[in-house]
mmCIF file of C-alpha atoms in Angstrom:
data_model
loop_
_atom_site.group_PDB
_atom_site.id
_atom_site.type_symbol
_atom_site.label_atom_id
_atom_site.label_comp_id
_atom_site.label_asym_id
_atom_site.label_seq_id
_atom_site.Cartn_x
_atom_site.Cartn_y
_atom_site.Cartn_z
ATOM 1 C CA MET A 1 -21.754 4.895 -8.939
ATOM 2 C CA GLY A 2 -23.701 2.891 -6.361
ATOM 3 C CA VAL A 3 -25.359 5.190 -3.836
ATOM 4 C CA SER A 4 -24.776 8.267 -6.025
ATOM 5 C CA THR A 5 -27.624 7.764 -8.487
ATOM 6 C CA GLN A 6 -30.460 8.971 -6.305
ATOM 7 C CA ARG A 7 -31.658 12.154 -4.629
ATOM 8 C CA PHE A 8 -29.372 11.996 -1.583
ATOM 9 C CA GLY A 9 -26.299 10.652 -3.394
ATOM 10 C CA THR A 10 -23.958 13.395 -2.197
ATOM 11 C CA LEU A 11 -25.101 12.948 1.400
ATOM 12 C CA CYS A 12 -24.441 9.200 1.155
ATOM 13 C CA GLN A 13 -20.967 9.690 -0.287
ATOM 14 C CA TRP A 14 -20.180 12.260 2.391
ATOM 15 C CA GLY A 15 -21.354 9.847 5.092
ATOM 16 C CA ILE A 16 -19.160 7.051 3.698
ATOM 17 C CA GLN A 17 -16.079 9.268 3.804
ATOM 18 C CA LEU A 18 -16.875 10.479 7.330
ATOM 19 C CA LEU A 19 -17.250 6.865 8.446
ATOM 20 C CA ASN A 20 -13.833 6.044 6.993
ATOM 21 C CA ILE A 21 -12.312 9.015 8.817
ATOM 22 C CA VAL A 22 -13.784 8.371 12.265
ATOM 23 C CA THR A 23 -12.980 4.640 12.118
ATOM 24 C CA GLY A 24 -9.379 5.261 11.048
ATOM 25 C CA ASN A 25 -9.841 3.711 7.596
ATOM 26 C CA LEU A 26 -8.872 6.717 5.502
ATOM 27 C CA ASP A 27 -5.606 6.290 3.574
ATOM 28 C CA ARG A 28 -4.825 2.848 4.946
ATOM 29 C CA PRO A 29 -4.961 -0.691 3.495
ATOM 30 C CA GLY A 30 -8.462 -2.103 3.735
ATOM 31 C CA GLY A 31 -10.009 1.353 3.705
ATOM 32 C CA THR A 32 -10.174 4.253 1.259
ATOM 33 C CA MET A 33 -6.864 4.833 -0.504
ATOM 34 C CA PHE A 34 -5.703 7.029 -3.353
ATOM 35 C CA THR A 35 -3.924 6.227 -6.593
ATOM 36 C CA ARG A 36 -0.560 7.503 -7.810
ATOM 37 C CA PRO A 37 -1.142 7.315 -11.569
ATOM 38 C CA ALA A 38 1.592 7.472 -14.182
ATOM 39 C CA VAL A 39 -0.077 10.540 -15.735
ATOM 40 C CA ASP A 40 -1.146 12.542 -12.709
ATOM 41 C CA PRO A 41 -3.413 15.538 -13.420
ATOM 42 C CA ILE A 42 -3.700 16.258 -9.686
ATOM 43 C CA ARG A 43 0.048 16.519 -9.174
ATOM 44 C CA THR A 44 0.361 18.821 -12.181
ATOM 45 C CA ARG A 45 -2.743 20.797 -11.091
ATOM 46 C CA GLN A 46 -4.639 20.136 -14.302
ATOM 47 C CA ILE A 47 -7.561 19.302 -12.003
ATOM 48 C CA ASP A 48 -8.365 22.088 -9.567
ATOM 49 C CA PRO A 49 -9.439 21.418 -5.956
ATOM 50 C CA GLY A 50 -13.061 22.105 -6.904
ATOM 51 C CA HIS A 51 -15.600 24.726 -5.954
ATOM 52 C CA GLN A 52 -19.323 25.225 -5.522
ATOM 53 C CA GLY A 53 -21.707 28.149 -5.705
ATOM 54 C CA ARG A 54 -19.431 30.651 -7.440
ATOM 55 C CA TRP A 55 -22.303 31.344 -9.797
ATOM 56 C CA ARG A 56 -25.864 30.130 -10.196
ATOM 57 C CA SER A 57 -28.220 29.102 -12.948
ATOM 58 C CA ARG A 58 -30.248 31.819 -14.586
ATOM 59 C CA VAL A 59 -33.777 30.495 -13.983
ATOM 60 C CA ARG A 60 -33.846 28.712 -10.610
ATOM 61 C CA GLY A 61 -30.626 29.978 -9.113
ATOM 62 C CA LEU A 62 -29.119 26.501 -8.700
ATOM 63 C CA PRO A 63 -25.450 26.546 -7.585
ATOM 64 C CA GLU A 64 -22.733 25.376 -9.934
ATOM 65 C CA PHE A 65 -20.392 22.569 -8.866
ATOM 66 C CA GLY A 66 -16.954 22.493 -10.474
ATOM 67 C CA GLY A 67 -18.253 24.782 -13.227
ATOM 68 C CA GLU A 68 -21.217 22.534 -14.026
ATOM 69 C CA LEU A 69 -24.950 22.800 -13.405
ATOM 70 C CA PRO A 70 -27.449 19.973 -12.837
ATOM 71 C CA VAL A 71 -28.570 18.749 -16.248
ATOM 72 C CA ALA A 72 -32.134 18.891 -14.922
ATOM 73 C CA ALA A 73 -31.866 22.668 -15.392
ATOM 74 C CA LEU A 74 -31.059 22.480 -19.115
ATOM 75 C CA ALA A 75 -34.621 22.427 -20.459
ATOM 76 C CA GLU A 76 -35.690 25.514 -18.487
ATOM 77 C CA GLU A 77 -32.527 27.375 -19.503
ATOM 78 C CA ILE A 78 -33.427 26.734 -23.148
ATOM 79 C CA ARG A 79 -37.139 27.578 -22.885
ATOM 80 C CA THR A 80 -37.079 30.630 -20.571
ATOM 81 C CA PRO A 81 -36.598 33.914 -22.490
ATOM 82 C CA GLY A 82 -34.231 36.610 -21.303
ATOM 83 C CA ALA A 83 -30.562 37.525 -21.154
ATOM 84 C CA GLY A 84 -28.355 34.438 -21.155
ATOM 85 C CA GLN A 85 -30.977 32.119 -22.653
ATOM 86 C CA VAL A 86 -29.412 29.005 -24.185
ATOM 87 C CA ARG A 87 -29.935 29.182 -27.946
ATOM 88 C CA GLY A 88 -27.232 26.789 -29.182
ATOM 89 C CA LEU A 89 -26.031 23.402 -27.933
ATOM 90 C CA VAL A 90 -23.213 20.918 -28.531
ATOM 91 C CA THR A 91 -23.661 17.303 -27.413
ATOM 92 C CA VAL A 92 -20.900 14.689 -27.417
ATOM 93 C CA ALA A 93 -21.634 10.942 -27.409
ATOM 94 C CA GLY A 94 -24.746 11.270 -25.292
ATOM 95 C CA ASN A 95 -28.498 10.940 -25.347
ATOM 96 C CA PRO A 96 -29.770 13.226 -22.559
ATOM 97 C CA VAL A 97 -33.369 12.980 -23.769
ATOM 98 C CA LEU A 98 -33.318 9.376 -22.498
ATOM 99 C CA SER A 99 -30.664 9.523 -19.769
ATOM 100 C CA THR A 100 -31.527 12.670 -17.792
ATOM 101 C CA PRO A 101 -34.495 13.808 -15.670
ATOM 102 C CA ALA A 102 -37.558 15.222 -17.427
ATOM 103 C CA GLY A 103 -36.557 13.803 -20.797
ATOM 104 C CA PRO A 104 -39.814 14.728 -22.586
ATOM 105 C CA ALA A 105 -39.423 18.371 -21.504
ATOM 106 C CA LEU A 106 -35.860 18.433 -22.784
ATOM 107 C CA ASP A 107 -36.963 16.817 -26.051
ATOM 108 C CA GLU A 108 -39.455 19.627 -26.546
ATOM 109 C CA ALA A 109 -36.899 22.281 -25.607
ATOM 110 C CA LEU A 110 -34.258 20.997 -28.045
ATOM 111 C CA ALA A 111 -36.688 21.443 -30.905
ATOM 112 C CA GLY A 112 -36.697 25.202 -30.198
ATOM 113 C CA LEU A 113 -32.928 25.793 -30.365
ATOM 114 C CA ASP A 114 -31.472 28.104 -32.995
ATOM 115 C CA PHE A 115 -28.620 25.689 -33.688
ATOM 116 C CA MET A 116 -27.392 22.330 -32.410
ATOM 117 C CA VAL A 117 -24.407 20.165 -33.315
ATOM 118 C CA SER A 118 -23.750 16.595 -32.131
ATOM 119 C CA VAL A 119 -20.505 14.619 -32.173
ATOM 120 C CA ASP A 120 -21.927 11.119 -32.412
ATOM 121 C CA PHE A 121 -22.205 7.966 -34.494
ATOM 122 C CA TYR A 122 -25.968 7.690 -34.357
ATOM 123 C CA VAL A 123 -29.218 9.514 -34.924
ATOM 124 C CA ASN A 124 -31.002 8.999 -31.603
ATOM 125 C CA GLU A 125 -33.686 10.732 -29.532
ATOM 126 C CA THR A 126 -31.311 13.650 -28.871
ATOM 127 C CA THR A 127 -29.184 13.950 -32.006
ATOM 128 C CA ARG A 128 -32.275 13.936 -34.229
ATOM 129 C CA HIS A 129 -32.615 17.609 -33.268
ATOM 130 C CA ALA A 130 -29.081 18.458 -34.437
ATOM 131 C CA ASP A 131 -28.543 20.665 -37.461
ATOM 132 C CA VAL A 132 -25.163 18.963 -37.975
ATOM 133 C CA ILE A 133 -23.936 15.534 -36.821
ATOM 134 C CA LEU A 134 -20.155 15.016 -36.837
ATOM 135 C CA PRO A 135 -19.334 11.282 -36.610
ATOM 136 C CA PRO A 136 -15.864 10.495 -35.206
ATOM 137 C CA ALA A 137 -13.668 7.542 -36.133
ATOM 138 C CA ALA A 138 -14.803 4.194 -34.723
ATOM 139 C CA PRO A 139 -13.413 2.957 -31.368
ATOM 140 C CA LEU A 140 -11.215 0.262 -32.988
ATOM 141 C CA GLU A 141 -9.703 2.897 -35.272
ATOM 142 C CA ARG A 142 -8.111 4.937 -32.474
ATOM 143 C CA ASP A 143 -5.463 4.320 -29.844
ATOM 144 C CA HIS A 144 -6.212 4.693 -26.164
ATOM 145 C CA TYR A 145 -4.633 5.638 -22.849
ATOM 146 C CA ASP A 146 -7.041 5.889 -19.921
ATOM 147 C CA LEU A 147 -6.548 9.168 -18.061
ATOM 148 C CA VAL A 148 -9.685 9.005 -15.903
ATOM 149 C CA PHE A 149 -9.974 5.500 -14.512
ATOM 150 C CA HIS A 150 -6.307 5.283 -13.522
ATOM 151 C CA LEU A 151 -7.287 7.896 -10.936
ATOM 152 C CA LEU A 152 -10.007 5.603 -9.553
ATOM 153 C CA ALA A 153 -8.252 2.224 -9.745
ATOM 154 C CA VAL A 154 -7.577 -0.248 -6.921
ATOM 155 C CA ARG A 155 -3.983 -0.735 -8.121
ATOM 156 C CA ASP A 156 -1.569 1.549 -9.950
ATOM 157 C CA THR A 157 -1.117 0.476 -13.567
ATOM 158 C CA ALA A 158 -0.420 2.056 -16.949
ATOM 159 C CA ARG A 159 -1.361 0.716 -20.364
ATOM 160 C CA TYR A 160 -1.349 2.069 -23.878
ATOM 161 C CA VAL A 161 -3.553 0.368 -26.487
ATOM 162 C CA PRO A 162 -2.823 1.080 -30.181
ATOM 163 C CA ALA A 163 -5.548 1.194 -32.810
ATOM 164 C CA VAL A 164 -6.671 -2.190 -34.112
ATOM 165 C CA LEU A 165 -7.846 -0.944 -37.526
ATOM 166 C CA PRO A 166 -6.566 1.902 -39.710
ATOM 167 C CA LYS A 167 -8.694 5.015 -39.888
ATOM 168 C CA PRO A 168 -10.405 5.267 -43.302
ATOM 169 C CA PRO A 169 -9.672 8.281 -45.521
ATOM 170 C CA GLY A 170 -11.710 11.326 -44.586
ATOM 171 C CA ALA A 171 -12.551 10.127 -41.063
ATOM 172 C CA ARG A 172 -11.579 12.263 -38.071
ATOM 173 C CA HIS A 173 -10.871 11.365 -34.472
ATOM 174 C CA ASP A 174 -12.789 13.135 -31.712
ATOM 175 C CA TRP A 175 -9.775 15.323 -30.903
ATOM 176 C CA GLU A 176 -9.425 16.317 -34.545
ATOM 177 C CA ILE A 177 -13.058 17.420 -34.617
ATOM 178 C CA PHE A 178 -12.647 19.438 -31.410
ATOM 179 C CA ARG A 179 -9.382 20.952 -32.618
ATOM 180 C CA GLU A 180 -10.975 22.107 -35.847
ATOM 181 C CA LEU A 181 -13.962 23.543 -33.996
ATOM 182 C CA ALA A 182 -11.596 25.405 -31.651
ATOM 183 C CA ARG A 183 -9.575 26.699 -34.591
ATOM 184 C CA ARG A 184 -12.637 27.956 -36.434
ATOM 185 C CA TYR A 185 -14.296 29.376 -33.358
ATOM 186 C CA GLY A 186 -11.120 31.208 -32.419
ATOM 187 C CA ARG A 187 -11.852 31.543 -28.710
ATOM 188 C CA PRO A 188 -10.725 28.457 -26.742
ATOM 189 C CA ALA A 189 -12.882 28.625 -23.651
ATOM 190 C CA ARG A 190 -11.695 28.985 -20.067
ATOM 191 C CA SER A 191 -7.993 28.608 -20.798
ATOM 192 C CA ARG A 192 -4.990 30.882 -20.907
ATOM 193 C CA ALA A 193 -4.237 31.874 -24.482
ATOM 194 C CA TRP A 194 -0.765 30.297 -24.613
ATOM 195 C CA ARG A 195 -1.915 27.045 -23.067
ATOM 196 C CA ALA A 196 -4.949 26.786 -25.340
ATOM 197 C CA ALA A 197 -2.834 27.458 -28.423
ATOM 198 C CA LEU A 198 -0.311 24.816 -27.355
ATOM 199 C CA MET A 199 -2.937 22.167 -26.650
ATOM 200 C CA VAL A 200 -4.669 22.763 -29.976
ATOM 201 C CA ARG A 201 -1.406 22.137 -31.825
ATOM 202 C CA MET A 202 -0.326 19.003 -29.927
ATOM 203 C CA ARG A 203 -1.490 15.506 -30.728
ATOM 204 C CA PRO A 204 -2.904 13.432 -27.835
ATOM 205 C CA GLU A 205 0.013 10.993 -28.066
ATOM 206 C CA ARG A 206 2.442 13.831 -27.400
ATOM 207 C CA ILE A 207 0.406 15.103 -24.460
ATOM 208 C CA VAL A 208 0.270 11.626 -22.886
ATOM 209 C CA ASP A 209 3.983 11.089 -23.509
ATOM 210 C CA LEU A 210 4.837 14.351 -21.742
ATOM 211 C CA GLY A 211 2.591 13.356 -18.846
ATOM 212 C CA LEU A 212 4.289 9.964 -18.557
ATOM 213 C CA ARG A 213 7.808 11.435 -18.724
ATOM 214 C CA THR A 214 7.115 14.053 -16.049
ATOM 215 C CA GLY A 215 5.050 11.692 -13.878
ATOM 216 C CA PRO A 216 6.141 9.883 -10.717
ATOM 217 C CA TYR A 217 7.425 6.776 -12.579
ATOM 218 C CA ARG A 218 9.243 8.527 -15.465
ATOM 219 C CA LEU A 219 7.676 6.285 -18.092
ATOM 220 C CA SER A 220 7.245 7.039 -21.779
ATOM 221 C CA LEU A 221 4.830 6.099 -24.526
ATOM 222 C CA ALA A 222 7.601 4.249 -26.334
ATOM 223 C CA ARG A 223 8.153 2.052 -23.288
ATOM 224 C CA LEU A 224 4.440 1.303 -22.918
ATOM 225 C CA ARG A 225 4.285 0.323 -26.593
ATOM 226 C CA ARG A 226 6.735 -2.467 -25.733
ATOM 227 C CA LEU A 227 4.447 -3.669 -22.932
ATOM 228 C CA PRO A 228 1.200 -4.794 -24.641
ATOM 229 C CA HIS A 229 -0.260 -5.992 -21.338
ATOM 230 C CA GLY A 230 0.630 -2.783 -19.556
ATOM 231 C CA ALA A 231 2.907 -1.915 -16.621
ATOM 232 C CA ASP A 232 2.049 -2.965 -13.065
ATOM 233 C CA LEU A 233 3.175 -0.077 -10.869
ATOM 234 C CA GLY A 234 2.281 -1.707 -7.574
ATOM 235 C CA GLU A 235 -0.374 -1.680 -4.906
ATOM 236 C CA LEU A 236 -1.841 1.517 -3.524
ATOM 237 C CA ARG A 237 0.195 3.130 -0.770
ATOM 238 C CA PRO A 238 -0.703 5.742 1.882
ATOM 239 C CA SER A 239 -0.334 9.164 0.298
ATOM 240 C CA LEU A 240 -1.915 11.714 2.626
ATOM 241 C CA PRO A 241 -1.465 14.554 3.313
ATOM 242 C CA GLY A 242 0.741 14.926 0.228
ATOM 243 C CA ARG A 243 -2.095 14.286 -2.236
ATOM 244 C CA LEU A 244 -4.387 16.885 -0.677
ATOM 245 C CA GLN A 245 -4.845 20.165 -2.559
ATOM 246 C CA THR A 246 -6.546 22.032 0.294
ATOM 247 C CA PRO A 247 -4.988 24.851 2.324
ATOM 248 C CA ARG A 248 -2.663 23.454 5.028
ATOM 249 C CA ARG A 249 -3.331 20.008 3.508
ATOM 250 C CA ARG A 250 -6.277 19.234 5.735
ATOM 251 C CA VAL A 251 -9.413 17.208 4.927
ATOM 252 C CA ARG A 252 -12.499 19.414 5.038
ATOM 253 C CA ALA A 253 -14.825 16.954 6.714
ATOM 254 C CA ALA A 254 -17.847 19.301 6.724
ATOM 255 C CA PRO A 255 -19.176 21.832 4.198
ATOM 256 C CA ARG A 256 -19.061 25.541 4.902
ATOM 257 C CA PRO A 257 -21.568 25.961 7.758
ATOM 258 C CA CYS A 258 -24.591 28.229 7.872
ATOM 259 C CA TRP A 259 -25.635 29.264 11.365
ATOM 260 C CA ARG A 260 -29.317 29.763 11.998
ATOM 261 C CA ARG A 261 -31.836 29.357 14.784
ATOM 262 C CA PRO A 262 -34.888 27.110 14.435
ATOM 263 C CA GLY A 263 -37.775 28.780 12.636
ATOM 264 C CA THR A 264 -35.598 31.342 10.827
ATOM 265 C CA ARG A 265 -34.802 31.487 7.159
ATOM 266 C CA PRO A 266 -31.430 30.142 6.061
ATOM 267 C CA PRO A 267 -28.831 32.860 5.397
ATOM 268 C CA SER A 268 -27.897 33.931 1.909
ATOM 269 C CA CYS A 269 -25.023 31.448 1.651
ATOM 270 C CA CYS A 270 -27.590 28.670 1.500
ATOM 271 C CA GLY A 271 -29.280 30.167 -1.552
ATOM 272 C CA PRO A 272 -32.651 31.861 -2.004
ATOM 273 C CA PRO A 273 -35.501 30.718 0.276
ATOM 274 C CA GLY A 274 -37.424 27.814 -1.189
ATOM 275 C CA THR A 275 -34.641 26.795 -3.538
ATOM 276 C CA ARG A 276 -33.855 23.102 -3.429
ATOM 277 C CA SER A 277 -31.294 21.474 -5.682
ATOM 278 C CA ARG A 278 -31.858 17.868 -6.630
ATOM 279 C CA SER A 279 -28.463 17.517 -8.204
ATOM 280 C CA ARG A 280 -26.365 14.767 -6.710
ATOM 281 C CA ARG A 281 -23.362 17.056 -7.201
ATOM 282 C CA GLY A 282 -24.190 19.363 -4.290
ATOM 283 C CA PRO A 283 -25.029 18.503 -0.658
ATOM 284 C CA PRO A 284 -28.808 18.461 -0.128
ATOM 285 C CA ARG A 285 -30.389 20.765 2.403
ATOM 286 C CA THR A 286 -31.493 18.890 5.487
ATOM 287 C CA ARG A 287 -33.784 19.641 8.374
ATOM 288 C CA SER A 288 -31.936 20.553 11.525
ATOM 289 C CA ARG A 289 -32.836 20.190 15.155
ATOM 290 C CA SER A 290 -31.408 22.062 18.095
ATOM 291 C CA ARG A 291 -31.239 21.488 21.803
ATOM 292 C CA ARG A 292 -31.940 24.234 24.338
ATOM 293 C CA GLY A 293 -32.296 26.812 21.577
ATOM 294 C CA ARG A 294 -28.654 26.781 20.540
ATOM 295 C CA PRO A 295 -27.823 27.564 16.886
ATOM 296 C CA ARG A 296 -27.397 24.502 14.731
ATOM 297 C CA ARG A 297 -24.913 24.141 11.883
ATOM 298 C CA ALA A 298 -26.667 23.257 8.628
ATOM 299 C CA PRO A 299 -24.847 22.374 5.420
ATOM 300 C CA CYS A 300 -25.238 24.815 2.560
ATOM 301 C CA SER A 301 -27.031 23.706 -0.566
#
C-alpha cells in the first residue's frame, strides 16, 4: 500500500508509473513488470479495464471509480433523506467504524439503518449494529487458492491449499452464505442472467479448476493437489502490449484532460465547482499554472 494510504495516494502512484515510463523501466527486469497468473481474470476479461465518473454519489456528487464510491461518503448517504437513501447494509469481514474516515459519524449513522446484516465471526464496533450476523466457517476449515495476489506477485506461481480441519455440521463457507443469499434474493446483481445462474450453481473448486485448465499453463486442480508446495511457473517476463486492455493497446499516461484558462471555473467534466474528492481512488484536483496565458491541461477529479 505504501504511498497510497494518504490524501494524494493516487497522484503518488501515477507519478511512480510515469517515472518508470520515462526512464524506460516499464515492462523490463528491474522495473515494473506484470504477472502471467495460472488463473488469469484479465485474459478472460473477468476484470474490466476500469472506469471513473460514470455516475456520482447522491449527496456530494463524488465520482465512482470502478463502480465504487469513497467509503467516506457512506455515513452521509445513510443519514441524508431523499430518493436513493441507503436504508440497508451488508458488511463482510470488516469493521469500517474503526478502519474508515469519520468513524464516529458512521457509527451513529449505522444505528439509524432499517436493516443490516454482517458476515463475520465477531461482534465488533460495526457488527454490533447488525440485525443478523452470519458467521462463516473458520479459516482452517476451508481450502484456498489465491486469485488476487497471484496478480500482484514478483514471480509467477500457483498453489492450492486444502482445508486443515473438517467443517463442523451446520457451518457454512462464505460462498455458501452468498449463494444462499443470492438464491433467496433472486436478483444476482450486475451480471448477465445466464452467467449469474451458472456461478451460483458451481462450487469454487470447479471455477478454479476451469480457470487453471483454460489458463496459459494448462494446469488443473488435481495436479496442484499433488504439489503441496505449489508450482513455480518462472520469473516475470515482458508482456506488453499484449496484457493491455486499452484501445490500440496503448498506455494512457495522463487522465482525460480538462482545458481551462487561469481564473475560470473547471468545466463540467471535472465535477461541480467546489467539489473535492479525498478518495485515494481518483486523481486529486491540483492547482495549475500557465505561461503567457496559454490554456493548461488539468486532470479531472
